[in-house]
């Protein structure tokens, strides 16, 4: 029988009827039917084009339809679609060599996964096997993944849904770094970065600490940029107490912050770096857990008790090779750095105009516009409790208006994320920020 093409309405209906919509109530889920994408734009089933102003989930750093990445996938499929992880493949060796070039120096032993979540799960297991210790210190306002271990180490309230069945074992939380709204009510720089002192205090007063995990620049929870002394100081503390430092660069890595990795901003090498998203520019699912040689050496004589069927899957590695080469060829890391002052200036101008903007912050092409009811009190329009109770959020109303205007943007509880593909032009940046400018009046009018 000849196949009849599904209409857009049918595609949406079947998806809604048969799939889970994630991190939401199923009622009211009305997914957009995406049919095409190119460069910084996506097109829906009605032919409407949108500027992709947050690179989907802050992951399509190269933009859509990069010919070299597409070709690498086709070539790999023809040559060798799968080889079990115990084998060596040419693609695996090529990618490993490139990673040695771009990762912070000293990270030279790799474990390839298929997401950021399982890269962090690997990091926790490696840290525990290596140190023989159990506890992981994570920070509030962080996200490390959706499965048991990584959600237990997630500092934001997405963790709460798991907790009626008990807290994840061996995880403790430190205060986040947030100089706009400090959780311990200090002011930078007079505080002398007291939040790191507190972390040290925790390590000193806890037994059995294996590692500290940090997002070097916190992503979903608000593009929180630490003061420049924070990471070097944390590195020293970890060294002093024999605690491993894990940098979760799932979102902040791959040129997003104007350096290959966010840790490069401060010249700090963690003991373990995890990443995903931009490693293949999201063309295929790949995650990475990279460790130092010292940790690698430990497993010469200790059993490396971890692995997956799809670990180091050739189809996931080939596009990573192509992505890194494309980033180098197009100079995208430098480009993100160059565009930083342009975005900052535009967003500061937006802040001067809109009283609902409490703060704008970021690095490279990774920015948050933080909305508040009142600049004095810094009270947000909504909290996570509003989100999970299904209340319409101010940021979502604004994002909805932008979508109608042809700009897709990610919003989270009380801030809006600006993270376009690194190939974005100044004109496209202006287009997206101008659209935001047009619709911030929704929030301005609610200010008290
Ligand atoms: N860590 C960070 C910092 C993230 O932003 C994310 C996802 O957004 C993850 C981990 C989880 O990655 P994934 O969604 O690929 O499992």
Coordinates of C-alpha atoms and ligand atoms in Angstrom, one line a residue:
X1 CA 0.0 0.0 0.0
X2 CA 1.2 3.5 -0.8
X3 CA 2.2 5.5 2.3
X4 CA 0.2 8.6 2.9
X5 CA 2.1 11.5 4.3
X6 CA 1.0 12.6 7.8
X7 CA -0.4 16.1 8.1
X8 CA 1.2 18.4 10.6
X9 CA -1.9 18.1 12.9
X10 CA -1.6 14.3 12.8
X11 CA 2.1 14.4 13.6
X12 CA 1.4 16.5 16.7
X13 CA -1.6 14.4 17.7
X14 CA 0.2 11.1 17.4
X15 CA 3.2 12.5 19.3
X16 CA 1.0 13.8 22.1
X17 CA -1.0 10.6 22.3
X18 CA 1.9 8.2 22.4
X19 CA 4.9 10.0 23.9
X20 CA 5.7 11.6 27.2
X21 CA 6.3 15.3 27.2
X22 CA 9.1 15.7 29.6
X23 CA 9.4 17.9 32.7
X24 CA 5.7 18.9 32.5
X25 CA 2.1 18.0 33.0
X26 CA 1.0 15.9 30.0
X27 CA -2.2 18.0 29.8
X28 CA -1.7 21.0 27.7
X29 CA 1.4 19.7 25.8
X30 CA 1.1 20.9 22.3
X31 CA 4.5 20.3 20.7
X32 CA 5.5 22.3 17.7
X33 CA 6.0 20.2 14.5
X34 CA 9.5 20.9 13.3
X35 CA 10.1 20.0 9.7
X36 CA 13.4 21.7 8.7
X37 CA 16.3 23.6 10.1
X38 CA 19.3 25.4 8.7
X39 CA 22.0 27.6 10.2
X40 CA 20.4 29.5 13.0
X41 CA 16.8 28.9 11.9
X42 CA 14.2 26.2 12.3
X43 CA 11.0 25.8 10.3
X44 CA 7.6 24.4 11.5
X45 CA 5.0 22.4 9.8
X46 CA 3.2 25.5 8.6
X47 CA 6.4 26.8 6.9
X48 CA 7.0 29.4 9.6
X49 CA 10.7 30.2 10.3
X50 CA 12.1 30.9 13.7
X51 CA 15.5 32.2 14.8
X52 CA 16.8 29.5 17.2
X53 CA 18.1 31.8 19.9
X54 CA 19.0 29.2 22.5
X55 CA 20.5 26.6 20.1
X56 CA 17.6 24.2 20.9
X57 CA 18.7 23.1 24.4
X58 CA 22.0 25.1 24.4
X59 CA 23.6 22.4 22.3
X60 CA 23.6 23.1 18.6
X61 CA 26.7 25.2 18.7
X62 CA 27.5 24.8 15.0
X63 CA 23.9 25.5 14.0
X64 CA 21.7 23.3 11.9
X65 CA 22.6 21.4 8.7
X66 CA 26.4 21.7 8.8
X67 CA 27.5 19.8 5.7
X68 CA 30.7 18.4 7.2
X69 CA 29.0 16.9 10.2
X70 CA 26.2 15.4 8.1
X71 CA 28.8 13.9 5.7
X72 CA 30.7 12.4 8.6
X73 CA 27.6 10.6 9.8
X74 CA 26.8 9.1 6.4
X75 CA 30.5 8.1 5.9
X76 CA 30.7 6.4 9.3
X77 CA 27.4 4.5 8.6
X78 CA 28.8 3.2 5.4
X79 CA 32.2 2.3 6.8
X80 CA 31.4 0.9 10.3
X81 CA 28.1 1.5 12.0
X82 CA 29.0 -0.3 15.2
X83 CA 31.8 -2.0 17.0
X84 CA 31.7 -3.1 20.5
X85 CA 33.5 -0.9 23.1
X86 CA 36.3 -3.4 23.6
X87 CA 37.6 -2.8 20.1
X88 CA 39.7 0.1 18.8
X89 CA 38.3 2.0 15.9
X90 CA 40.0 4.7 13.7
X91 CA 37.3 7.2 14.6
X92 CA 37.8 6.6 18.3
X93 CA 41.6 7.2 17.9
X94 CA 41.0 10.3 15.8
X95 CA 38.6 11.8 18.3
X96 CA 40.9 11.0 21.2
X97 CA 43.7 12.8 19.5
X98 CA 41.6 15.9 18.8
X99 CA 40.3 15.9 22.4
X100 CA 43.9 16.1 23.6
X101 CA 44.3 19.3 21.6
X102 CA 41.2 21.0 22.9
X103 CA 40.5 19.8 26.4
X104 CA 42.1 21.6 29.4
X105 CA 45.7 20.3 29.6
X106 CA 46.1 17.2 31.7
X107 CA 42.9 15.5 30.8
X108 CA 43.9 12.6 28.7
X109 CA 41.9 9.5 29.5
X110 CA 38.4 9.2 28.1
X111 CA 35.2 7.3 28.6
X112 CA 32.6 8.0 25.9
X113 CA 28.9 7.8 26.8
X114 CA 25.7 8.9 25.1
X115 CA 24.5 11.9 27.2
X116 CA 25.6 14.4 29.8
X117 CA 23.6 12.4 32.5
X118 CA 25.6 9.2 32.0
X119 CA 28.9 11.1 31.7
X120 CA 28.2 12.4 35.2
X121 CA 27.1 8.9 36.4
X122 CA 30.5 7.7 35.1
X123 CA 32.3 10.5 36.9
X124 CA 30.7 9.7 40.2
X125 CA 31.6 6.0 39.9
X126 CA 35.1 6.7 38.8
X127 CA 35.6 9.2 41.7
X128 CA 34.3 6.7 44.2
X129 CA 36.3 3.8 42.8
X130 CA 39.5 5.9 42.7
X131 CA 39.2 7.5 46.1
X132 CA 37.5 4.6 47.9
X133 CA 35.3 7.3 49.3
X134 CA 31.5 7.9 48.9
X135 CA 30.3 11.4 49.3
X136 CA 29.9 13.9 46.5
X137 CA 29.5 17.5 47.3
X138 CA 27.3 19.3 44.8
X139 CA 25.8 22.8 44.9
X140 CA 22.2 24.1 45.0
X141 CA 21.0 25.7 41.7
X142 CA 22.7 23.1 39.6
X143 CA 21.6 20.4 37.2
X144 CA 23.7 17.3 36.6
X145 CA 21.2 14.9 34.9
X146 CA 18.0 12.9 35.2
X147 CA 18.9 9.4 36.4
X148 CA 19.3 8.2 40.0
X149 CA 22.8 9.4 40.8
X150 CA 22.9 12.5 38.7
X151 CA 19.4 13.7 39.7
X152 CA 20.4 13.1 43.4
X153 CA 23.3 15.4 42.8
X154 CA 21.1 18.0 41.1
X155 CA 20.8 21.0 43.3
X156 CA 17.7 22.5 41.7
X157 CA 14.2 21.3 42.6
X158 CA 14.0 18.8 39.7
X159 CA 15.5 16.5 42.4
X160 CA 12.5 16.8 44.6
X161 CA 10.3 14.4 42.6
X162 CA 12.7 11.6 43.6
X163 CA 13.0 12.5 47.2
X164 CA 9.7 11.0 48.6
X165 CA 11.5 7.7 48.1
X166 CA 14.5 8.9 50.1
X167 CA 17.5 11.1 49.4
X168 CA 20.1 9.9 47.0
X169 CA 22.9 8.3 49.0
X170 CA 26.1 10.0 49.6
X171 CA 25.2 13.5 48.2
X172 CA 25.5 16.7 50.1
X173 CA 24.9 20.2 49.0
X174 CA 26.9 23.4 49.3
X175 CA 25.5 26.9 48.5
X176 CA 25.6 27.9 44.9
X177 CA 27.8 30.8 43.7
X178 CA 25.4 33.6 42.8
X179 CA 26.8 37.1 43.2
X180 CA 23.6 38.7 42.1
X181 CA 21.5 37.1 44.8
X182 CA 23.9 35.5 47.2
X183 CA 22.3 32.6 49.2
X184 CA 24.4 33.5 52.2
X185 CA 23.7 37.2 51.8
X186 CA 27.2 38.4 51.2
X187 CA 28.4 41.0 48.7
X188 CA 31.3 40.4 46.3
X189 CA 34.1 41.3 46.5
X190 CA 34.0 42.2 50.2
X191 CA 32.8 38.7 51.0
X192 CA 36.2 37.3 50.0
X193 CA 34.2 34.6 48.2
X194 CA 32.8 33.2 51.5
X195 CA 30.8 30.6 49.5
X196 CA 34.1 28.8 48.8
X197 CA 35.2 29.1 52.5
X198 CA 31.9 27.4 53.3
X199 CA 32.6 24.6 50.9
X200 CA 36.0 24.1 52.6
X201 CA 34.2 24.1 55.9
X202 CA 32.0 21.3 54.7
X203 CA 34.9 19.2 53.4
X204 CA 36.7 19.7 56.8
X205 CA 33.6 18.6 58.8
X206 CA 32.5 15.7 56.6
X207 CA 34.1 12.4 56.4
X208 CA 34.4 10.3 53.3
X209 CA 34.2 13.0 50.7
X210 CA 35.2 11.7 47.2
X211 CA 34.6 14.7 45.0
X212 CA 33.1 18.1 44.5
X213 CA 31.0 18.6 41.3
X214 CA 30.5 22.1 39.9
X215 CA 29.1 23.5 36.7
X216 CA 31.9 26.0 36.0
X217 CA 29.3 28.4 34.7
X218 CA 25.9 27.3 35.9
X219 CA 23.6 26.7 32.9
X220 CA 19.9 26.1 33.2
X221 CA 19.8 27.6 36.7
X222 CA 20.7 31.1 35.5
X223 CA 24.1 31.4 33.7
X224 CA 25.8 32.0 37.1
X225 CA 29.4 33.2 36.5
X226 CA 31.7 32.7 39.5
X227 CA 34.2 35.4 40.5
X228 CA 37.5 34.8 38.8
X229 CA 39.2 33.6 42.1
X230 CA 36.5 31.0 42.8
X231 CA 37.7 28.0 40.6
X232 CA 41.4 28.5 41.3
X233 CA 40.6 28.6 45.1
X234 CA 38.4 25.5 44.8
X235 CA 41.2 23.7 43.0
X236 CA 43.5 24.4 45.9
X237 CA 41.0 23.3 48.5
X238 CA 40.4 20.0 46.6
X239 CA 44.2 19.4 46.4
X240 CA 44.7 20.2 50.0
X241 CA 42.0 17.7 51.2
X242 CA 42.5 15.0 48.6
X243 CA 39.1 15.6 47.1
X244 CA 38.5 15.3 43.4
X245 CA 37.2 18.2 41.4
X246 CA 34.6 17.3 38.8
X247 CA 33.7 20.0 36.2
X248 CA 30.4 19.5 34.5
X249 CA 30.8 21.2 31.2
X250 CA 27.8 19.6 29.5
X251 CA 26.3 23.0 28.7
X252 CA 29.2 25.4 29.3
X253 CA 31.8 23.6 27.2
X254 CA 32.5 23.7 23.5
X255 CA 33.1 27.4 22.9
X256 CA 29.9 28.5 24.5
X257 CA 31.7 30.8 27.0
X258 CA 34.3 32.1 24.5
X259 CA 36.9 29.5 25.4
X260 CA 36.9 25.8 24.4
X261 CA 35.8 25.0 28.0
X262 CA 34.6 27.2 30.7
X263 CA 37.4 26.0 33.0
X264 CA 39.9 27.6 30.5
X265 CA 38.6 31.0 31.6
X266 CA 40.5 30.5 34.8
X267 CA 43.2 28.1 33.6
X268 CA 42.0 25.4 36.0
X269 CA 42.2 21.7 35.1
X270 CA 39.7 19.6 37.0
X271 CA 40.4 16.0 37.9
X272 CA 37.4 14.9 35.9
X273 CA 35.6 16.8 33.2
X274 CA 32.2 15.7 31.9
X275 CA 30.5 17.0 28.8
X276 CA 28.0 16.2 26.0
X277 CA 25.7 18.6 24.0
X278 CA 28.2 20.7 21.9
X279 CA 30.6 17.8 21.5
X280 CA 28.7 16.8 18.4
X281 CA 26.8 20.0 18.2
X282 CA 23.9 17.7 19.2
X283 CA 23.8 16.0 15.8
X284 CA 24.0 12.7 17.6
X285 CA 23.9 11.8 21.3
X286 CA 27.4 11.7 22.7
X287 CA 28.8 12.3 26.2
X288 CA 32.3 12.3 27.6
X289 CA 33.9 11.7 30.9
X290 CA 37.6 12.8 30.8
X291 CA 40.0 12.2 33.6
X292 CA 43.6 13.0 34.4
X293 CA 46.4 10.5 33.7
X294 CA 46.8 9.9 37.4
X295 CA 43.2 8.6 37.7
X296 CA 43.7 6.6 34.5
X297 CA 46.9 5.0 35.9
X298 CA 45.1 3.9 39.0
X299 CA 42.9 1.6 36.9
X300 CA 46.0 -0.1 35.5
X301 CA 45.8 -2.3 38.5
X302 CA 42.3 -1.7 39.7
X303 CA 39.2 -3.1 37.9
X304 CA 37.4 -0.4 35.8
X305 CA 33.9 -1.5 36.8
X306 CA 31.8 0.4 34.3
X307 CA 30.6 0.3 30.7
X308 CA 27.7 0.5 28.2
X309 CA 26.8 -1.3 24.9
X310 CA 26.8 2.1 23.2
X311 CA 30.0 3.4 24.8
X312 CA 32.4 4.8 22.1
X313 CA 29.7 4.0 19.5
X314 CA 31.4 4.9 16.1
X315 CA 28.2 6.7 14.9
X316 CA 28.5 9.1 17.8
X317 CA 32.2 9.6 17.6
X318 CA 32.5 10.5 13.9
X319 CA 30.3 13.6 14.1
X320 CA 32.4 14.7 17.1
X321 CA 35.5 14.6 15.0
X322 CA 33.7 16.7 12.3
X323 CA 32.3 19.1 14.9
X324 CA 35.7 19.9 16.4
X325 CA 37.3 20.3 13.0
X326 CA 34.5 22.6 11.9
X327 CA 34.8 24.7 15.1
X328 CA 38.5 25.0 14.4
X329 CA 38.1 25.8 10.7
X330 CA 35.4 28.4 11.4
X331 CA 37.2 29.9 14.4
X332 CA 34.0 29.6 16.5
X333 CA 35.5 29.7 19.9
X334 CA 37.2 33.0 19.0
X335 CA 34.0 34.2 17.5
X336 CA 32.0 33.6 20.7
X337 CA 34.6 35.6 22.5
X338 CA 34.5 38.4 20.0
X339 CA 30.8 38.7 20.1
X340 CA 30.7 38.8 23.9
X341 CA 31.0 42.6 24.3
X342 CA 28.4 43.2 21.6
X343 CA 25.9 41.0 23.4
X344 CA 26.8 42.5 26.8
X345 CA 26.3 46.0 25.5
X346 CA 22.9 45.2 23.9
X347 CA 21.7 43.5 27.1
X348 CA 22.9 46.3 29.3
X349 CA 20.9 48.7 27.2
X350 CA 17.9 46.4 27.5
X351 CA 18.3 46.5 31.3
X352 CA 18.5 50.3 31.3
X353 CA 15.2 50.3 29.5
X354 CA 13.2 47.6 31.3
X355 CA 12.6 47.8 35.0
X356 CA 11.7 44.1 35.1
X357 CA 15.4 43.2 34.4
X358 CA 17.2 42.6 37.6
X359 CA 20.5 41.4 36.1
X360 CA 22.1 40.4 32.9
X361 CA 25.1 38.1 33.0
X362 CA 27.1 35.7 31.0
X363 CA 30.2 35.0 29.0
X364 CA 30.8 34.4 25.3
X365 CA 27.4 33.5 23.7
X366 CA 25.9 32.3 27.0
X367 CA 23.7 34.9 28.7
X368 CA 20.8 35.2 31.1
X369 CA 18.3 38.0 31.4
X370 CA 17.1 37.6 35.0
X371 CA 13.6 39.1 35.6
X372 CA 12.4 40.5 39.0
X373 CA 9.3 42.1 40.3
X374 CA 11.3 44.7 42.1
X375 CA 15.0 45.6 41.7
X376 CA 15.4 46.4 45.3
X377 CA 14.1 43.2 46.7
X378 CA 15.2 41.1 43.7
X379 CA 12.0 39.1 44.2
X380 CA 11.4 36.9 41.1
X381 CA 8.0 36.8 39.3
X382 CA 7.9 33.1 39.7
X383 CA 9.5 30.2 41.6
X384 CA 9.9 26.5 40.8
X385 CA 6.9 25.8 43.0
X386 CA 4.8 27.9 40.5
X387 CA 6.3 25.9 37.6
X388 CA 5.4 22.5 39.1
X389 CA 2.0 23.6 40.1
X390 CA 1.3 24.5 36.5
X391 CA 0.9 28.2 37.0
X392 CA 1.6 30.2 33.9
X393 CA 5.0 31.8 34.3
X394 CA 5.9 35.3 33.2
X395 CA 9.0 34.1 31.4
X396 CA 6.9 31.6 29.4
X397 CA 4.4 34.2 28.4
X398 CA 7.3 36.3 27.1
X399 CA 8.9 33.3 25.3
X400 CA 5.4 32.6 23.7
X401 CA 5.3 36.1 22.3
X402 CA 8.8 35.8 21.0
X403 CA 7.9 32.5 19.3
X404 CA 4.9 34.3 17.6
X405 CA 7.4 36.9 16.4
X406 CA 9.6 34.2 15.0
X407 CA 12.3 33.9 17.8
X408 CA 12.6 30.7 19.8
X409 CA 14.1 31.2 23.2
X410 CA 14.5 29.1 26.3
X411 CA 13.1 30.4 29.6
X412 CA 13.5 28.9 33.0
X413 CA 11.4 29.9 36.0
X414 CA 12.5 33.5 36.2
X415 CA 15.1 34.1 33.6
X416 CA 15.5 33.9 29.8
X417 CA 18.6 32.2 28.2
X418 CA 20.3 33.7 25.2
X419 CA 22.6 31.1 23.7
X420 CA 22.4 31.1 19.9
X421 CA 24.5 28.9 17.7
X422 CA 28.1 30.2 17.6
X423 CA 27.7 30.9 13.9
X424 CA 25.2 33.6 14.7
X425 CA 25.6 37.0 13.0
X426 CA 25.4 40.4 14.7
X427 CA 22.2 41.0 12.7
X428 CA 20.7 37.8 14.1
X429 CA 21.7 38.8 17.6
X430 CA 20.1 42.1 17.1
X431 CA 16.9 40.5 15.8
X432 CA 16.6 38.2 18.8
X433 CA 17.4 40.9 21.4
X434 CA 15.0 43.4 19.6
X435 CA 12.2 40.8 19.8
X436 CA 12.9 40.5 23.6
X437 CA 12.8 44.2 23.9
X438 CA 9.3 44.3 22.3
X439 CA 7.8 41.9 24.7
X440 CA 9.4 42.7 28.1
X441 CA 6.6 45.2 28.7
X442 CA 4.6 42.1 29.9
X443 CA 7.0 41.8 32.8
X444 CA 7.5 45.6 33.3
X445 CA 3.8 46.1 33.8
X446 CA 3.8 43.5 36.6
X447 CA 6.7 45.2 38.5
X448 CA 5.9 46.5 42.0
Ligands
LIG1 N1 24.8 18.7 33.2 C1 24.4 19.9 32.8 C2 25.2 21.1 33.2 C3 23.4 20.0 31.9 O1 23.0 21.2 31.5 C4 22.7 18.9 31.4 C5 21.5 19.0 30.5 O2 21.0 20.0 30.3 C6 23.1 17.6 31.9 C7 24.2 17.5 32.8 C8 22.4 16.4 31.5 O3 22.7 16.1 30.1 P1 21.7 15.2 29.2 O4 20.5 16.0 29.1 O5 22.5 15.1 27.9 O6 21.6 13.9 29.9

